[in-house]
Amino acid sequence: MDYLQIVRERLSINFDESDEELMSLIDDAKHLITAWTGKKTFDPYGITTADGLANGMIPEYVRYARSGAADMFRRNYMDLILNLQLEVVKR
């Protein structure tokens, strides 16, 4: 399962919304998570705590962006972002 499938399932997207648009939002999420936390690699099958935190935030960022509230994501997920920063530093 890749991030596109994960996002489609988590957000219950069953209609033919553009995969390109969703992939663009997924890429935006990865870039922002990298900028905020320093996490440079993403693995949808990852088993580390850092992978779990990042994998949980990616679909949520897409949810916020699709509803026009991407600017609120960082504020609402600051605790997870800080936890991910700590996990990245531990490595």
Backbone as a chain_set.jsonl record, in Angstrom:
{"seq": "MDYLQIVRERLSINFDESDEELMSLIDDAKHLITAWTGKKTFDPYGITTADGLANGMIPEYVRYARSGAADMFRRNYMDLILNLQLEVVKR", "coords": {"N": [[0.853, -1.172, 0.0], [0.61, 2.165, -0.862], [1.193, 5.7, -0.175], [-0.851, 7.101, -1.481], [-2.969, 5.24, -1.623], [-3.338, 4.842, 1.117], [-4.186, 7.408, 1.945], [-6.546, 7.648, 0.422], [-8.091, 5.57, 1.584], [-8.127, 6.279, 4.367], [-9.369, 8.768, 4.3], [-11.719, 8.149, 3.162], [-12.149, 8.375, 0.344], [-13.798, 7.728, -2.391], [-14.585, 8.436, -4.881], [-13.645, 9.614, -8.165], [-11.491, 11.493, -7.644], [-8.827, 13.507, -8.64], [-5.871, 11.722, -8.877], [-3.456, 12.934, -9.224], [-3.781, 15.41, -7.985], [-4.164, 14.608, -5.305], [-1.689, 13.319, -4.872], [-0.01, 15.51, -5.105], [-0.742, 16.954, -2.81], [0.037, 15.101, -0.881], [2.796, 15.108, -1.337], [3.288, 17.778, -0.623], [2.705, 17.578, 2.115], [4.774, 15.856, 2.96], [7.031, 17.462, 2.417], [6.582, 19.634, 4.137], [6.551, 18.341, 6.641], [9.176, 17.457, 6.686], [10.491, 19.953, 6.726], [9.601, 20.965, 9.197], [10.41, 19.035, 11.054], [12.742, 17.7, 10.34], [12.734, 15.132, 9.401], [13.64, 12.996, 6.842], [13.148, 10.777, 5.263], [10.465, 8.734, 4.167], [8.307, 6.107, 4.862], [5.716, 4.109, 4.099], [5.352, 1.639, 5.22], [6.902, 1.641, 7.424], [8.214, 0.85, 10.669], [9.128, 2.195, 12.839], [8.816, 4.542, 15.568], [8.99, 7.161, 14.657], [8.313, 6.828, 11.946], [5.659, 5.99, 12.25], [4.463, 8.267, 13.435], [4.842, 10.206, 11.391], [3.508, 8.933, 9.272], [0.926, 8.99, 10.196], [0.4, 11.702, 10.202], [0.485, 12.541, 7.534], [-1.93, 11.781, 5.974], [-3.723, 13.3, 7.477], [-2.843, 15.926, 7.085], [-3.475, 16.144, 4.376], [-6.241, 15.964, 4.551], [-6.836, 18.385, 5.911], [-5.817, 20.239, 4.015], [-7.436, 19.738, 1.773], [-9.819, 20.7, 2.705], [-9.401, 23.363, 2.829], [-8.017, 24.332, 4.996], [-5.305, 24.204, 5.5], [-3.478, 25.872, 6.694], [-4.094, 25.717, 9.376], [-3.237, 23.281, 10.213], [-0.581, 22.933, 11.301], [-0.729, 24.255, 13.775], [-2.736, 22.76, 15.091], [-1.588, 20.232, 15.179], [0.75, 20.453, 16.577], [1.777, 19.169, 18.899], [2.255, 16.513, 18.008], [4.067, 17.079, 15.983], [6.222, 18.111, 17.451], [6.833, 15.816, 18.966], [7.659, 14.136, 16.891], [9.91, 15.538, 16.036], [11.589, 15.07, 18.231], [11.884, 12.271, 18.039], [13.231, 12.084, 15.603], [15.63, 13.343, 16.235], [16.674, 11.537, 18.068], [17.641, 9.484, 16.524]], "CA": [[0.0, 0.0, 0.0], [1.382, 3.407, -0.915], [0.524, 6.81, 0.504], [-2.093, 7.446, -2.174], [-3.996, 4.303, -1.155], [-3.581, 5.119, 2.533], [-4.991, 8.628, 2.014], [-7.888, 7.341, -0.09], [-8.812, 4.776, 2.574], [-8.308, 7.014, 5.62], [-10.302, 9.87, 4.098], [-12.906, 7.592, 2.498], [-12.286, 8.967, -0.987], [-14.192, 6.658, -3.299], [-14.86, 8.972, -6.203], [-12.459, 9.775, -9.004], [-10.723, 12.727, -7.464], [-7.556, 13.416, -9.339], [-4.733, 11.167, -8.162], [-2.379, 13.918, -9.291], [-4.032, 16.404, -6.942], [-3.881, 13.981, -4.019], [-0.235, 13.113, -4.771], [0.574, 16.827, -4.863], [-0.969, 17.26, -1.395], [0.897, 14.186, -0.13], [4.153, 15.658, -1.45], [3.315, 18.98, 0.221], [2.777, 17.121, 3.505], [6.129, 15.352, 3.208], [7.96, 18.598, 2.434], [6.36, 20.401, 5.37], [7.008, 17.525, 7.77], [10.64, 17.528, 6.652], [10.896, 21.293, 7.159], [9.286, 21.156, 10.607], [10.966, 18.027, 11.963], [14.015, 17.158, 9.884], [12.566, 13.765, 8.879], [13.951, 13.071, 5.418], [12.659, 9.609, 4.54], [9.102, 8.35, 4.515], [8.045, 4.716, 4.504], [4.365, 3.777, 4.552], [5.419, 0.372, 5.95], [7.881, 1.797, 8.492], [7.795, 0.345, 11.977], [9.659, 3.022, 13.915], [7.894, 5.547, 16.102], [9.027, 8.315, 13.743], [7.506, 6.482, 10.771], [4.253, 5.988, 12.652], [4.004, 9.65, 13.605], [4.774, 10.848, 10.069], [2.466, 8.281, 8.471], [-0.361, 9.457, 10.689], [0.204, 13.118, 9.881], [0.342, 12.792, 6.088], [-3.347, 11.862, 5.574], [-4.402, 14.393, 8.173], [-2.519, 17.162, 6.373], [-4.268, 16.135, 3.141], [-7.618, 16.297, 4.962], [-6.879, 19.827, 6.169], [-5.585, 20.972, 2.763], [-8.615, 19.59, 0.915], [-10.923, 21.498, 3.239], [-9.007, 24.765, 2.822], [-7.531, 24.731, 6.32], [-3.915, 23.747, 5.649], [-2.772, 26.78, 7.605], [-4.414, 25.336, 10.75], [-2.67, 21.969, 10.525], [0.585, 23.016, 12.18], [-1.189, 24.624, 15.118], [-3.498, 21.669, 15.69], [-0.755, 19.038, 15.296], [2.043, 20.843, 17.127], [2.274, 18.142, 19.82], [2.824, 15.413, 17.221], [5.236, 17.6, 15.276], [7.305, 18.151, 18.433], [7.211, 14.429, 19.248], [8.414, 13.635, 15.743], [11.234, 16.169, 16.11], [12.37, 14.33, 19.232], [12.212, 10.957, 17.481], [14.237, 12.271, 14.555], [16.891, 13.682, 16.903], [17.165, 10.318, 18.738], [18.292, 8.59, 15.559]], "C": [[0.902, 1.24, 0.0], [0.576, 4.523, -0.256], [-0.783, 7.192, -0.173], [-3.225, 6.533, -1.697], [-4.354, 4.555, 0.308], [-4.488, 6.334, 2.679], [-6.407, 8.349, 1.535], [-8.707, 6.56, 0.937], [-9.119, 5.578, 3.831], [-9.34, 8.117, 5.477], [-11.58, 9.437, 3.392], [-13.175, 8.273, 1.163], [-12.553, 7.84, -1.964], [-14.432, 7.146, -4.718], [-13.547, 9.236, -6.925], [-11.819, 11.146, -8.866], [-9.354, 12.5, -8.078], [-6.458, 12.85, -8.452], [-3.582, 12.163, -8.151], [-2.548, 14.975, -8.203], [-3.722, 15.829, -5.569], [-2.384, 13.765, -3.831], [0.477, 14.437, -4.511], [0.422, 17.213, -3.391], [-0.123, 16.356, -0.499], [2.344, 14.679, -0.167], [4.307, 16.923, -0.614], [3.473, 18.588, 1.691], [4.185, 16.647, 3.845], [7.134, 16.494, 3.31], [7.816, 19.404, 3.723], [6.838, 19.628, 6.594], [8.53, 17.526, 7.835], [11.118, 18.878, 7.172], [10.69, 21.482, 8.659], [10.067, 20.242, 11.533], [12.35, 17.518, 11.578], [13.918, 15.732, 9.365], [12.707, 13.807, 7.369], [13.438, 11.89, 4.616], [11.282, 9.23, 5.066], [8.852, 6.94, 4.001], [6.656, 4.344, 5.01], [4.309, 2.463, 5.334], [6.35, 0.448, 7.142], [7.339, 1.385, 9.845], [8.349, 1.17, 13.139], [8.593, 3.999, 14.399], [7.832, 6.755, 15.175], [8.204, 8.036, 12.494], [6.026, 6.527, 11.1], [3.689, 7.391, 12.807], [3.841, 10.335, 12.252], [3.643, 10.261, 9.237], [1.072, 8.672, 8.94], [-0.655, 10.897, 10.298], [-0.05, 13.366, 8.402], [-1.13, 12.815, 5.672], [-4.097, 13.004, 6.25], [-4.093, 15.737, 7.526], [-3.348, 17.254, 5.094], [-5.717, 16.497, 3.455], [-7.753, 17.813, 5.175], [-6.76, 20.613, 4.867], [-6.805, 20.901, 1.85], [-9.777, 20.432, 1.404], [-10.566, 22.982, 3.355], [-8.449, 25.258, 4.143], [-6.087, 24.289, 6.557], [-3.137, 24.61, 6.631], [-3.03, 26.447, 9.075], [-3.735, 24.034, 11.177], [-1.54, 22.064, 11.543], [0.174, 23.348, 13.615], [-1.868, 23.436, 15.803], [-2.674, 20.404, 15.915], [0.613, 19.326, 15.901], [2.607, 19.791, 18.081], [2.912, 16.985, 19.057], [4.07, 15.852, 16.468], [6.434, 17.638, 16.232], [7.774, 16.746, 18.81], [8.041, 13.847, 18.113], [9.804, 14.259, 15.714], [12.133, 15.417, 17.079], [12.78, 12.955, 18.718], [13.295, 11.052, 16.416], [15.606, 12.545, 15.177], [17.502, 12.438, 17.567], [17.959, 9.426, 17.798], [19.684, 8.996, 15.366]], "O": [[1.846, 1.329, 0.785], [-0.564, 4.324, 0.163], [-1.735, 7.574, 0.507], [-4.322, 7.008, -1.402], [-5.522, 4.491, 0.691], [-5.45, 6.302, 3.447], [-7.371, 8.77, 2.175], [-9.886, 6.852, 1.14], [-10.252, 5.561, 4.312], [-10.102, 8.384, 6.406], [-12.425, 10.27, 3.064], [-14.298, 8.697, 0.888], [-11.647, 7.087, -2.322], [-14.475, 6.347, -5.653], [-12.469, 9.093, -6.348], [-11.631, 11.863, -9.849], [-8.811, 11.397, -8.022], [-6.143, 13.415, -7.404], [-2.821, 12.23, -7.185], [-1.573, 15.387, -7.573], [-3.083, 16.492, -4.752], [-1.86, 14.002, -2.743], [1.463, 14.476, -3.775], [1.358, 17.743, -2.792], [0.379, 16.803, 0.532], [3.034, 14.669, 0.853], [5.336, 17.121, 0.032], [4.266, 19.182, 2.421], [4.725, 16.995, 4.895], [7.992, 16.49, 4.192], [8.811, 19.806, 4.326], [7.462, 20.203, 7.486], [9.106, 17.588, 8.92], [12.051, 18.939, 7.973], [11.524, 22.1, 9.321], [10.362, 20.615, 12.669], [13.057, 16.96, 12.418], [14.923, 15.171, 8.928], [11.998, 14.549, 6.69], [13.304, 11.993, 3.396], [10.982, 9.385, 6.25], [9.15, 6.623, 2.85], [6.438, 4.271, 6.219], [3.33, 2.2, 6.032], [6.577, -0.56, 7.812], [6.154, 1.55, 10.131], [8.066, 0.872, 14.299], [7.597, 4.244, 13.718], [6.759, 7.307, 14.934], [7.474, 8.911, 12.027], [5.227, 7.043, 10.319], [2.575, 7.673, 12.365], [2.82, 10.972, 11.995], [2.906, 10.992, 8.576], [0.133, 8.679, 8.144], [-1.809, 11.271, 10.087], [-0.742, 14.323, 8.055], [-1.557, 13.795, 5.062], [-4.999, 13.6, 5.661], [-4.97, 16.594, 7.425], [-3.866, 18.322, 4.764], [-6.348, 17.248, 2.712], [-8.686, 18.435, 4.667], [-7.521, 21.554, 4.641], [-7.169, 21.896, 1.222], [-10.63, 20.836, 0.613], [-11.334, 23.766, 3.912], [-8.409, 26.463, 4.39], [-5.697, 24.029, 7.695], [-2.239, 24.124, 7.319], [-2.255, 26.859, 9.938], [-3.668, 23.725, 12.366], [-1.546, 21.347, 12.544], [0.698, 22.76, 14.561], [-1.596, 23.15, 16.969], [-3.03, 19.583, 16.761], [1.536, 18.526, 15.754], [3.813, 19.547, 18.068], [3.995, 16.526, 19.421], [5.021, 15.082, 16.331], [7.538, 17.241, 15.858], [8.973, 16.51, 18.958], [9.019, 13.14, 18.355], [10.778, 13.577, 15.397], [13.299, 15.158, 16.783], [13.911, 12.523, 18.943], [14.175, 10.195, 16.341], [16.621, 12.037, 14.701], [18.726, 12.308, 17.618], [18.85, 8.695, 18.232], [20.407, 8.37, 14.59]]}, "num_chains": 1, "name": "protein.A"}
